[in-house]
Amino acid sequence: MDSDLREQVQSLVPVNHKLRDLGGSLIDDVQADSARDRILAYLRKYPGVEVLGDELMVVAGISEYARRIRELRVEQGWPIFTGLAIKEALDDDLIDNHVREPEKKYKKDNYILVEDKQDRDSAHRWNLANEIRKSKDGVKSKLLRYFRENVGKRITGEELKYLAKGRSEWARRVRELRTEEGWPIVTRVTGMPSLPVGIYVLEEDRQAKVHDRKIPDPVRIKVLERDKFSCRGRDCGWNYENANKGDHYRTFLELHHMEHHALGGSNTLENLITLCNICHDKVHREKTPAVELLKLLED
C-alpha cells in the first residue's frame, strides 16, 4: 500500500511542475524572468486592488512568494501592503471612510500595491527602521523618531507596522501623535489628498501650538474640504497640487482660529480657516482681526 501511495505521489510531481510553469507563463513581460519580477509585473497591472496571495503563488511559480514580496517592499521600495495593514489604518479612521468598501474584509494573506511608484530611498529607511525597532522605547516614541528622521518623505503603513513589531496599535499611535501632540503628520484626508491610501508624511519637524492640537479630526477634515485643501490667504491659494518646487518656504497647510482660542474662540467650522504656513505666520505677526479673515471666506 505504501509503495502504491509513493508511486501516486511521484506520478503527480511532473503535473505540479507543469502547473507551476503554466502559471509563470501567464506573465508575458519579457523582463519578468524571475518569480519576483513576475509578482511585481502582476501587481503593477492591478494597482490599488487587493490581490489574493494564491494568485501571486500561481504567477510566481513558487510557494515562497511571500519572501519575494518582502524583498520587493524592503529592498526595492515598492509600496506593497498586506490586507491587514490597510484594514488597521482604515479601522482607526486614519484614512477617509469613503475609500473603504464597508462590506469588504481585508485579509492578512492578501496584498495591495497602493501606488505604482517605486521609492528608491526605501532600503535606507528600512535599515533605519530595523535599528529603531530594536530599541527599548515605546511604540509611539519609535514612530515619532522614525518620522523625524524622515521629514517630508512618504512613509508607508507597512514601515510603521514593522516598527510596532506587528502590533495593530501603530495606527492609533500615529493618530495620537497628530491630534494630541500636534505633529503635522498628513494623510490623504488630513491635509494631502494626493497621497495614496496608507501613506503618511511628517511635513515639518515641529509641533503645533497647544491650542491647535485640540481641533477634532472630523472638524479639521470639514474645514479642509470646505477650503478645497488650499490656503485662503489673500492672493495666495497655495496647495499641494500647485506647489512650486523652488519655493522652500510654503510647505504645508495649517488651520487658524479667526477668533483666537485664548479669547474664547471655538474649534468649529465657522471659526477656522485654512492657511499655508507662510500666511499663517503673517496673520499672527500682523494680528489680523477676525472680521478681515471672514472676508476671505466670503471671497
JSON list of N, CA, C and O in Angstrom, two decimals, residues 147-190:
[
{"chain": "A", "resi": 147, "resn": "PHE", "atom": "N", "xyz": [9.56, 59.14, 12.07]},
{"chain": "A", "resi": 147, "resn": "PHE", "atom": "CA", "xyz": [9.02, 60.27, 11.31]},
{"chain": "A", "resi": 147, "resn": "PHE", "atom": "C", "xyz": [10.02, 61.42, 11.27]},
{"chain": "A", "resi": 147, "resn": "PHE", "atom": "O", "xyz": [10.25, 62.02, 10.21]},
{"chain": "A", "resi": 148, "resn": "ARG", "atom": "N", "xyz": [10.61, 61.74, 12.42]},
{"chain": "A", "resi": 148, "resn": "ARG", "atom": "CA", "xyz": [11.52, 62.89, 12.49]},
{"chain": "A", "resi": 148, "resn": "ARG", "atom": "C", "xyz": [12.82, 62.65, 11.73]},
{"chain": "A", "resi": 148, "resn": "ARG", "atom": "O", "xyz": [13.49, 63.59, 11.32]},
{"chain": "A", "resi": 149, "resn": "GLU", "atom": "N", "xyz": [13.19, 61.39, 11.54]},
{"chain": "A", "resi": 149, "resn": "GLU", "atom": "CA", "xyz": [14.36, 61.05, 10.72]},
{"chain": "A", "resi": 149, "resn": "GLU", "atom": "C", "xyz": [14.02, 61.12, 9.23]},
{"chain": "A", "resi": 149, "resn": "GLU", "atom": "O", "xyz": [14.92, 61.06, 8.38]},
{"chain": "A", "resi": 150, "resn": "ASN", "atom": "N", "xyz": [12.72, 61.21, 8.92]},
{"chain": "A", "resi": 150, "resn": "ASN", "atom": "CA", "xyz": [12.28, 61.17, 7.52]},
{"chain": "A", "resi": 150, "resn": "ASN", "atom": "C", "xyz": [11.29, 62.30, 7.22]},
{"chain": "A", "resi": 150, "resn": "ASN", "atom": "O", "xyz": [10.26, 62.07, 6.58]},
{"chain": "A", "resi": 151, "resn": "VAL", "atom": "N", "xyz": [11.59, 63.50, 7.68]},
{"chain": "A", "resi": 151, "resn": "VAL", "atom": "CA", "xyz": [10.70, 64.65, 7.47]},
{"chain": "A", "resi": 151, "resn": "VAL", "atom": "C", "xyz": [10.49, 64.89, 5.98]},
{"chain": "A", "resi": 151, "resn": "VAL", "atom": "O", "xyz": [11.45, 64.92, 5.19]},
{"chain": "A", "resi": 152, "resn": "GLY", "atom": "N", "xyz": [9.22, 65.03, 5.61]},
{"chain": "A", "resi": 152, "resn": "GLY", "atom": "CA", "xyz": [8.89, 65.32, 4.22]},
{"chain": "A", "resi": 152, "resn": "GLY", "atom": "C", "xyz": [8.87, 64.12, 3.30]},
{"chain": "A", "resi": 152, "resn": "GLY", "atom": "O", "xyz": [8.54, 64.25, 2.11]},
{"chain": "A", "resi": 153, "resn": "LYS", "atom": "N", "xyz": [9.18, 62.94, 3.81]},
{"chain": "A", "resi": 153, "resn": "LYS", "atom": "CA", "xyz": [9.22, 61.74, 2.98]},
{"chain": "A", "resi": 153, "resn": "LYS", "atom": "C", "xyz": [7.95, 60.91, 3.17]},
{"chain": "A", "resi": 153, "resn": "LYS", "atom": "O", "xyz": [7.36, 60.91, 4.25]},
{"chain": "A", "resi": 154, "resn": "ARG", "atom": "N", "xyz": [7.58, 60.20, 2.14]},
{"chain": "A", "resi": 154, "resn": "ARG", "atom": "CA", "xyz": [6.42, 59.31, 2.22]},
{"chain": "A", "resi": 154, "resn": "ARG", "atom": "C", "xyz": [6.78, 58.05, 2.99]},
{"chain": "A", "resi": 154, "resn": "ARG", "atom": "O", "xyz": [7.74, 57.37, 2.65]},
{"chain": "A", "resi": 155, "resn": "ILE", "atom": "N", "xyz": [6.02, 57.77, 4.01]},
{"chain": "A", "resi": 155, "resn": "ILE", "atom": "CA", "xyz": [6.24, 56.59, 4.84]},
{"chain": "A", "resi": 155, "resn": "ILE", "atom": "C", "xyz": [5.01, 55.70, 4.73]},
{"chain": "A", "resi": 155, "resn": "ILE", "atom": "O", "xyz": [3.88, 56.18, 4.80]},
{"chain": "A", "resi": 156, "resn": "THR", "atom": "N", "xyz": [5.23, 54.41, 4.56]},
{"chain": "A", "resi": 156, "resn": "THR", "atom": "CA", "xyz": [4.10, 53.50, 4.41]},
{"chain": "A", "resi": 156, "resn": "THR", "atom": "C", "xyz": [3.65, 52.93, 5.74]},
{"chain": "A", "resi": 156, "resn": "THR", "atom": "O", "xyz": [4.42, 52.84, 6.69]},
{"chain": "A", "resi": 157, "resn": "GLY", "atom": "N", "xyz": [2.39, 52.53, 5.77]},
{"chain": "A", "resi": 157, "resn": "GLY", "atom": "CA", "xyz": [1.85, 51.87, 6.95]},
{"chain": "A", "resi": 157, "resn": "GLY", "atom": "C", "xyz": [2.59, 50.59, 7.26]},
{"chain": "A", "resi": 157, "resn": "GLY", "atom": "O", "xyz": [2.70, 50.19, 8.43]},
{"chain": "A", "resi": 158, "resn": "GLU", "atom": "N", "xyz": [3.14, 49.92, 6.25]},
{"chain": "A", "resi": 158, "resn": "GLU", "atom": "CA", "xyz": [3.90, 48.69, 6.49]},
{"chain": "A", "resi": 158, "resn": "GLU", "atom": "C", "xyz": [5.18, 48.99, 7.28]},
{"chain": "A", "resi": 158, "resn": "GLU", "atom": "O", "xyz": [5.57, 48.22, 8.15]},
{"chain": "A", "resi": 159, "resn": "GLU", "atom": "N", "xyz": [5.82, 50.12, 6.99]},
{"chain": "A", "resi": 159, "resn": "GLU", "atom": "CA", "xyz": [7.01, 50.51, 7.75]},
{"chain": "A", "resi": 159, "resn": "GLU", "atom": "C", "xyz": [6.64, 50.76, 9.21]},
{"chain": "A", "resi": 159, "resn": "GLU", "atom": "O", "xyz": [7.36, 50.34, 10.14]},
{"chain": "A", "resi": 160, "resn": "LEU", "atom": "N", "xyz": [5.53, 51.45, 9.42]},
{"chain": "A", "resi": 160, "resn": "LEU", "atom": "CA", "xyz": [5.10, 51.79, 10.78]},
{"chain": "A", "resi": 160, "resn": "LEU", "atom": "C", "xyz": [4.67, 50.54, 11.54]},
{"chain": "A", "resi": 160, "resn": "LEU", "atom": "O", "xyz": [4.94, 50.41, 12.74]},
{"chain": "A", "resi": 161, "resn": "LYS", "atom": "N", "xyz": [4.01, 49.64, 10.85]},
{"chain": "A", "resi": 161, "resn": "LYS", "atom": "CA", "xyz": [3.60, 48.38, 11.48]},
{"chain": "A", "resi": 161, "resn": "LYS", "atom": "C", "xyz": [4.84, 47.57, 11.88]},
{"chain": "A", "resi": 161, "resn": "LYS", "atom": "O", "xyz": [4.87, 46.93, 12.94]},
{"chain": "A", "resi": 162, "resn": "TYR", "atom": "N", "xyz": [5.86, 47.60, 11.05]},
{"chain": "A", "resi": 162, "resn": "TYR", "atom": "CA", "xyz": [7.11, 46.89, 11.36]},
{"chain": "A", "resi": 162, "resn": "TYR", "atom": "C", "xyz": [7.75, 47.47, 12.63]},
{"chain": "A", "resi": 162, "resn": "TYR", "atom": "O", "xyz": [8.21, 46.73, 13.50]},
{"chain": "A", "resi": 163, "resn": "LEU", "atom": "N", "xyz": [7.77, 48.80, 12.72]},
{"chain": "A", "resi": 163, "resn": "LEU", "atom": "CA", "xyz": [8.33, 49.45, 13.91]},
{"chain": "A", "resi": 163, "resn": "LEU", "atom": "C", "xyz": [7.60, 49.03, 15.18]},
{"chain": "A", "resi": 163, "resn": "LEU", "atom": "O", "xyz": [8.20, 48.92, 16.26]},
{"chain": "A", "resi": 164, "resn": "ALA", "atom": "N", "xyz": [6.29, 48.81, 15.05]},
{"chain": "A", "resi": 164, "resn": "ALA", "atom": "CA", "xyz": [5.47, 48.41, 16.21]},
{"chain": "A", "resi": 164, "resn": "ALA", "atom": "C", "xyz": [5.51, 46.90, 16.43]},
{"chain": "A", "resi": 164, "resn": "ALA", "atom": "O", "xyz": [4.72, 46.37, 17.20]},
{"chain": "A", "resi": 165, "resn": "LYS", "atom": "N", "xyz": [6.43, 46.22, 15.74]},
{"chain": "A", "resi": 165, "resn": "LYS", "atom": "CA", "xyz": [6.59, 44.77, 15.86]},
{"chain": "A", "resi": 165, "resn": "LYS", "atom": "C", "xyz": [5.30, 44.03, 15.54]},
{"chain": "A", "resi": 165, "resn": "LYS", "atom": "O", "xyz": [4.95, 43.04, 16.19]},
{"chain": "A", "resi": 166, "resn": "GLY", "atom": "N", "xyz": [4.58, 44.54, 14.53]},
{"chain": "A", "resi": 166, "resn": "GLY", "atom": "CA", "xyz": [3.38, 43.87, 14.07]},
{"chain": "A", "resi": 166, "resn": "GLY", "atom": "C", "xyz": [2.13, 44.16, 14.85]},
{"chain": "A", "resi": 166, "resn": "GLY", "atom": "O", "xyz": [1.04, 43.72, 14.46]},
{"chain": "A", "resi": 167, "resn": "ARG", "atom": "N", "xyz": [2.24, 44.92, 15.94]},
{"chain": "A", "resi": 167, "resn": "ARG", "atom": "CA", "xyz": [1.06, 45.20, 16.76]},
{"chain": "A", "resi": 167, "resn": "ARG", "atom": "C", "xyz": [0.15, 46.20, 16.05]},
{"chain": "A", "resi": 167, "resn": "ARG", "atom": "O", "xyz": [0.61, 47.15, 15.41]},
{"chain": "A", "resi": 168, "resn": "SER", "atom": "N", "xyz": [-1.15, 46.00, 16.22]},
{"chain": "A", "resi": 168, "resn": "SER", "atom": "CA", "xyz": [-2.12, 46.83, 15.50]},
{"chain": "A", "resi": 168, "resn": "SER", "atom": "C", "xyz": [-2.22, 48.23, 16.05]},
{"chain": "A", "resi": 168, "resn": "SER", "atom": "O", "xyz": [-2.84, 49.10, 15.43]},
{"chain": "A", "resi": 169, "resn": "GLU", "atom": "N", "xyz": [-1.61, 48.52, 17.18]},
{"chain": "A", "resi": 169, "resn": "GLU", "atom": "CA", "xyz": [-1.74, 49.84, 17.80]},
{"chain": "A", "resi": 169, "resn": "GLU", "atom": "C", "xyz": [-1.01, 50.94, 17.04]},
{"chain": "A", "resi": 169, "resn": "GLU", "atom": "O", "xyz": [-1.17, 52.12, 17.34]},
{"chain": "A", "resi": 170, "resn": "TRP", "atom": "N", "xyz": [-0.19, 50.57, 16.05]},
{"chain": "A", "resi": 170, "resn": "TRP", "atom": "CA", "xyz": [0.59, 51.59, 15.35]},
{"chain": "A", "resi": 170, "resn": "TRP", "atom": "C", "xyz": [-0.29, 52.69, 14.78]},
{"chain": "A", "resi": 170, "resn": "TRP", "atom": "O", "xyz": [0.06, 53.87, 14.85]},
{"chain": "A", "resi": 171, "resn": "ALA", "atom": "N", "xyz": [-1.47, 52.32, 14.23]},
{"chain": "A", "resi": 171, "resn": "ALA", "atom": "CA", "xyz": [-2.33, 53.32, 13.61]},
{"chain": "A", "resi": 171, "resn": "ALA", "atom": "C", "xyz": [-2.86, 54.31, 14.64]},
{"chain": "A", "resi": 171, "resn": "ALA", "atom": "O", "xyz": [-2.91, 55.52, 14.41]},
{"chain": "A", "resi": 172, "resn": "ARG", "atom": "N", "xyz": [-3.25, 53.78, 15.80]},
{"chain": "A", "resi": 172, "resn": "ARG", "atom": "CA", "xyz": [-3.77, 54.65, 16.86]},
{"chain": "A", "resi": 172, "resn": "ARG", "atom": "C", "xyz": [-2.67, 55.57, 17.38]},
{"chain": "A", "resi": 172, "resn": "ARG", "atom": "O", "xyz": [-2.92, 56.74, 17.68]},
{"chain": "A", "resi": 173, "resn": "ARG", "atom": "N", "xyz": [-1.45, 55.06, 17.50]},
{"chain": "A", "resi": 173, "resn": "ARG", "atom": "CA", "xyz": [-0.35, 55.89, 18.00]},
{"chain": "A", "resi": 173, "resn": "ARG", "atom": "C", "xyz": [-0.01, 57.03, 17.02]},
{"chain": "A", "resi": 173, "resn": "ARG", "atom": "O", "xyz": [0.32, 58.14, 17.44]},
{"chain": "A", "resi": 174, "resn": "VAL", "atom": "N", "xyz": [-0.09, 56.74, 15.72]},
{"chain": "A", "resi": 174, "resn": "VAL", "atom": "CA", "xyz": [0.14, 57.81, 14.74]},
{"chain": "A", "resi": 174, "resn": "VAL", "atom": "C", "xyz": [-0.92, 58.89, 14.89]},
{"chain": "A", "resi": 174, "resn": "VAL", "atom": "O", "xyz": [-0.62, 60.09, 14.84]},
{"chain": "A", "resi": 175, "resn": "ARG", "atom": "N", "xyz": [-2.16, 58.47, 15.06]},
{"chain": "A", "resi": 175, "resn": "ARG", "atom": "CA", "xyz": [-3.25, 59.45, 15.24]},
{"chain": "A", "resi": 175, "resn": "ARG", "atom": "C", "xyz": [-3.01, 60.30, 16.49]},
{"chain": "A", "resi": 175, "resn": "ARG", "atom": "O", "xyz": [-3.22, 61.51, 16.48]},
{"chain": "A", "resi": 176, "resn": "GLU", "atom": "N", "xyz": [-2.55, 59.68, 17.56]},
{"chain": "A", "resi": 176, "resn": "GLU", "atom": "CA", "xyz": [-2.27, 60.43, 18.80]},
{"chain": "A", "resi": 176, "resn": "GLU", "atom": "C", "xyz": [-1.14, 61.43, 18.58]},
{"chain": "A", "resi": 176, "resn": "GLU", "atom": "O", "xyz": [-1.19, 62.55, 19.11]},
{"chain": "A", "resi": 177, "resn": "LEU", "atom": "N", "xyz": [-0.12, 61.04, 17.83]},
{"chain": "A", "resi": 177, "resn": "LEU", "atom": "CA", "xyz": [0.97, 61.97, 17.55]},
{"chain": "A", "resi": 177, "resn": "LEU", "atom": "C", "xyz": [0.45, 63.21, 16.83]},
{"chain": "A", "resi": 177, "resn": "LEU", "atom": "O", "xyz": [0.90, 64.33, 17.08]},
{"chain": "A", "resi": 178, "resn": "ARG", "atom": "N", "xyz": [-0.52, 63.01, 15.94]},
{"chain": "A", "resi": 178, "resn": "ARG", "atom": "CA", "xyz": [-1.06, 64.14, 15.18]},
{"chain": "A", "resi": 178, "resn": "ARG", "atom": "C", "xyz": [-2.06, 64.95, 15.99]},
{"chain": "A", "resi": 178, "resn": "ARG", "atom": "O", "xyz": [-1.97, 66.18, 16.03]},
{"chain": "A", "resi": 179, "resn": "THR", "atom": "N", "xyz": [-3.02, 64.29, 16.62]},
{"chain": "A", "resi": 179, "resn": "THR", "atom": "CA", "xyz": [-4.14, 65.01, 17.24]},
{"chain": "A", "resi": 179, "resn": "THR", "atom": "C", "xyz": [-3.85, 65.45, 18.66]},
{"chain": "A", "resi": 179, "resn": "THR", "atom": "O", "xyz": [-4.34, 66.50, 19.09]},
{"chain": "A", "resi": 180, "resn": "GLU", "atom": "N", "xyz": [-3.08, 64.69, 19.42]},
{"chain": "A", "resi": 180, "resn": "GLU", "atom": "CA", "xyz": [-2.83, 65.02, 20.82]},
{"chain": "A", "resi": 180, "resn": "GLU", "atom": "C", "xyz": [-1.51, 65.74, 21.03]},
{"chain": "A", "resi": 180, "resn": "GLU", "atom": "O", "xyz": [-1.39, 66.56, 21.94]},
{"chain": "A", "resi": 181, "resn": "GLU", "atom": "N", "xyz": [-0.53, 65.44, 20.19]},
{"chain": "A", "resi": 181, "resn": "GLU", "atom": "CA", "xyz": [0.79, 66.03, 20.39]},
{"chain": "A", "resi": 181, "resn": "GLU", "atom": "C", "xyz": [1.16, 67.04, 19.31]},
{"chain": "A", "resi": 181, "resn": "GLU", "atom": "O", "xyz": [2.21, 67.67, 19.37]},
{"chain": "A", "resi": 182, "resn": "GLY", "atom": "N", "xyz": [0.29, 67.19, 18.31]},
{"chain": "A", "resi": 182, "resn": "GLY", "atom": "CA", "xyz": [0.47, 68.28, 17.36]},
{"chain": "A", "resi": 182, "resn": "GLY", "atom": "C", "xyz": [1.54, 68.12, 16.31]},
{"chain": "A", "resi": 182, "resn": "GLY", "atom": "O", "xyz": [1.97, 69.11, 15.71]},
{"chain": "A", "resi": 183, "resn": "TRP", "atom": "N", "xyz": [1.96, 66.88, 16.04]},
{"chain": "A", "resi": 183, "resn": "TRP", "atom": "CA", "xyz": [2.94, 66.70, 14.96]},
{"chain": "A", "resi": 183, "resn": "TRP", "atom": "C", "xyz": [2.21, 66.72, 13.62]},
{"chain": "A", "resi": 183, "resn": "TRP", "atom": "O", "xyz": [1.21, 66.02, 13.46]},
{"chain": "A", "resi": 184, "resn": "PRO", "atom": "N", "xyz": [2.68, 67.51, 12.65]},
{"chain": "A", "resi": 184, "resn": "PRO", "atom": "CA", "xyz": [1.96, 67.66, 11.37]},
{"chain": "A", "resi": 184, "resn": "PRO", "atom": "C", "xyz": [2.12, 66.47, 10.44]},
{"chain": "A", "resi": 184, "resn": "PRO", "atom": "O", "xyz": [2.80, 66.52, 9.41]},
{"chain": "A", "resi": 185, "resn": "ILE", "atom": "N", "xyz": [1.49, 65.36, 10.83]},
{"chain": "A", "resi": 185, "resn": "ILE", "atom": "CA", "xyz": [1.51, 64.13, 10.04]},
{"chain": "A", "resi": 185, "resn": "ILE", "atom": "C", "xyz": [0.25, 64.12, 9.18]},
{"chain": "A", "resi": 185, "resn": "ILE", "atom": "O", "xyz": [-0.87, 64.16, 9.70]},
{"chain": "A", "resi": 186, "resn": "VAL", "atom": "N", "xyz": [0.41, 64.08, 7.87]},
{"chain": "A", "resi": 186, "resn": "VAL", "atom": "CA", "xyz": [-0.75, 64.15, 6.98]},
{"chain": "A", "resi": 186, "resn": "VAL", "atom": "C", "xyz": [-0.97, 62.84, 6.26]},
{"chain": "A", "resi": 186, "resn": "VAL", "atom": "O", "xyz": [-0.05, 62.07, 6.02]},
{"chain": "A", "resi": 187, "resn": "THR", "atom": "N", "xyz": [-2.25, 62.63, 5.92]},
{"chain": "A", "resi": 187, "resn": "THR", "atom": "CA", "xyz": [-2.66, 61.51, 5.08]},
{"chain": "A", "resi": 187, "resn": "THR", "atom": "C", "xyz": [-3.49, 62.11, 3.95]},
{"chain": "A", "resi": 187, "resn": "THR", "atom": "O", "xyz": [-3.59, 63.33, 3.82]},
{"chain": "A", "resi": 188, "resn": "ARG", "atom": "N", "xyz": [-4.14, 61.27, 3.19]},
{"chain": "A", "resi": 188, "resn": "ARG", "atom": "CA", "xyz": [-4.93, 61.77, 2.06]},
{"chain": "A", "resi": 188, "resn": "ARG", "atom": "C", "xyz": [-6.15, 62.57, 2.51]},
{"chain": "A", "resi": 188, "resn": "ARG", "atom": "O", "xyz": [-6.71, 63.32, 1.70]},
{"chain": "A", "resi": 189, "resn": "VAL", "atom": "N", "xyz": [-6.57, 62.44, 3.76]},
{"chain": "A", "resi": 189, "resn": "VAL", "atom": "CA", "xyz": [-7.72, 63.23, 4.21]},
{"chain": "A", "resi": 189, "resn": "VAL", "atom": "C", "xyz": [-7.38, 64.26, 5.26]},
{"chain": "A", "resi": 189, "resn": "VAL", "atom": "O", "xyz": [-8.19, 65.12, 5.57]},
{"chain": "A", "resi": 190, "resn": "THR", "atom": "N", "xyz": [-6.19, 64.19, 5.83]},
{"chain": "A", "resi": 190, "resn": "THR", "atom": "CA", "xyz": [-5.85, 65.15, 6.87]},
{"chain": "A", "resi": 190, "resn": "THR", "atom": "C", "xyz": [-4.90, 66.23, 6.37]},
{"chain": "A", "resi": 190, "resn": "THR", "atom": "O", "xyz": [-4.15, 66.81, 7.14]}
]
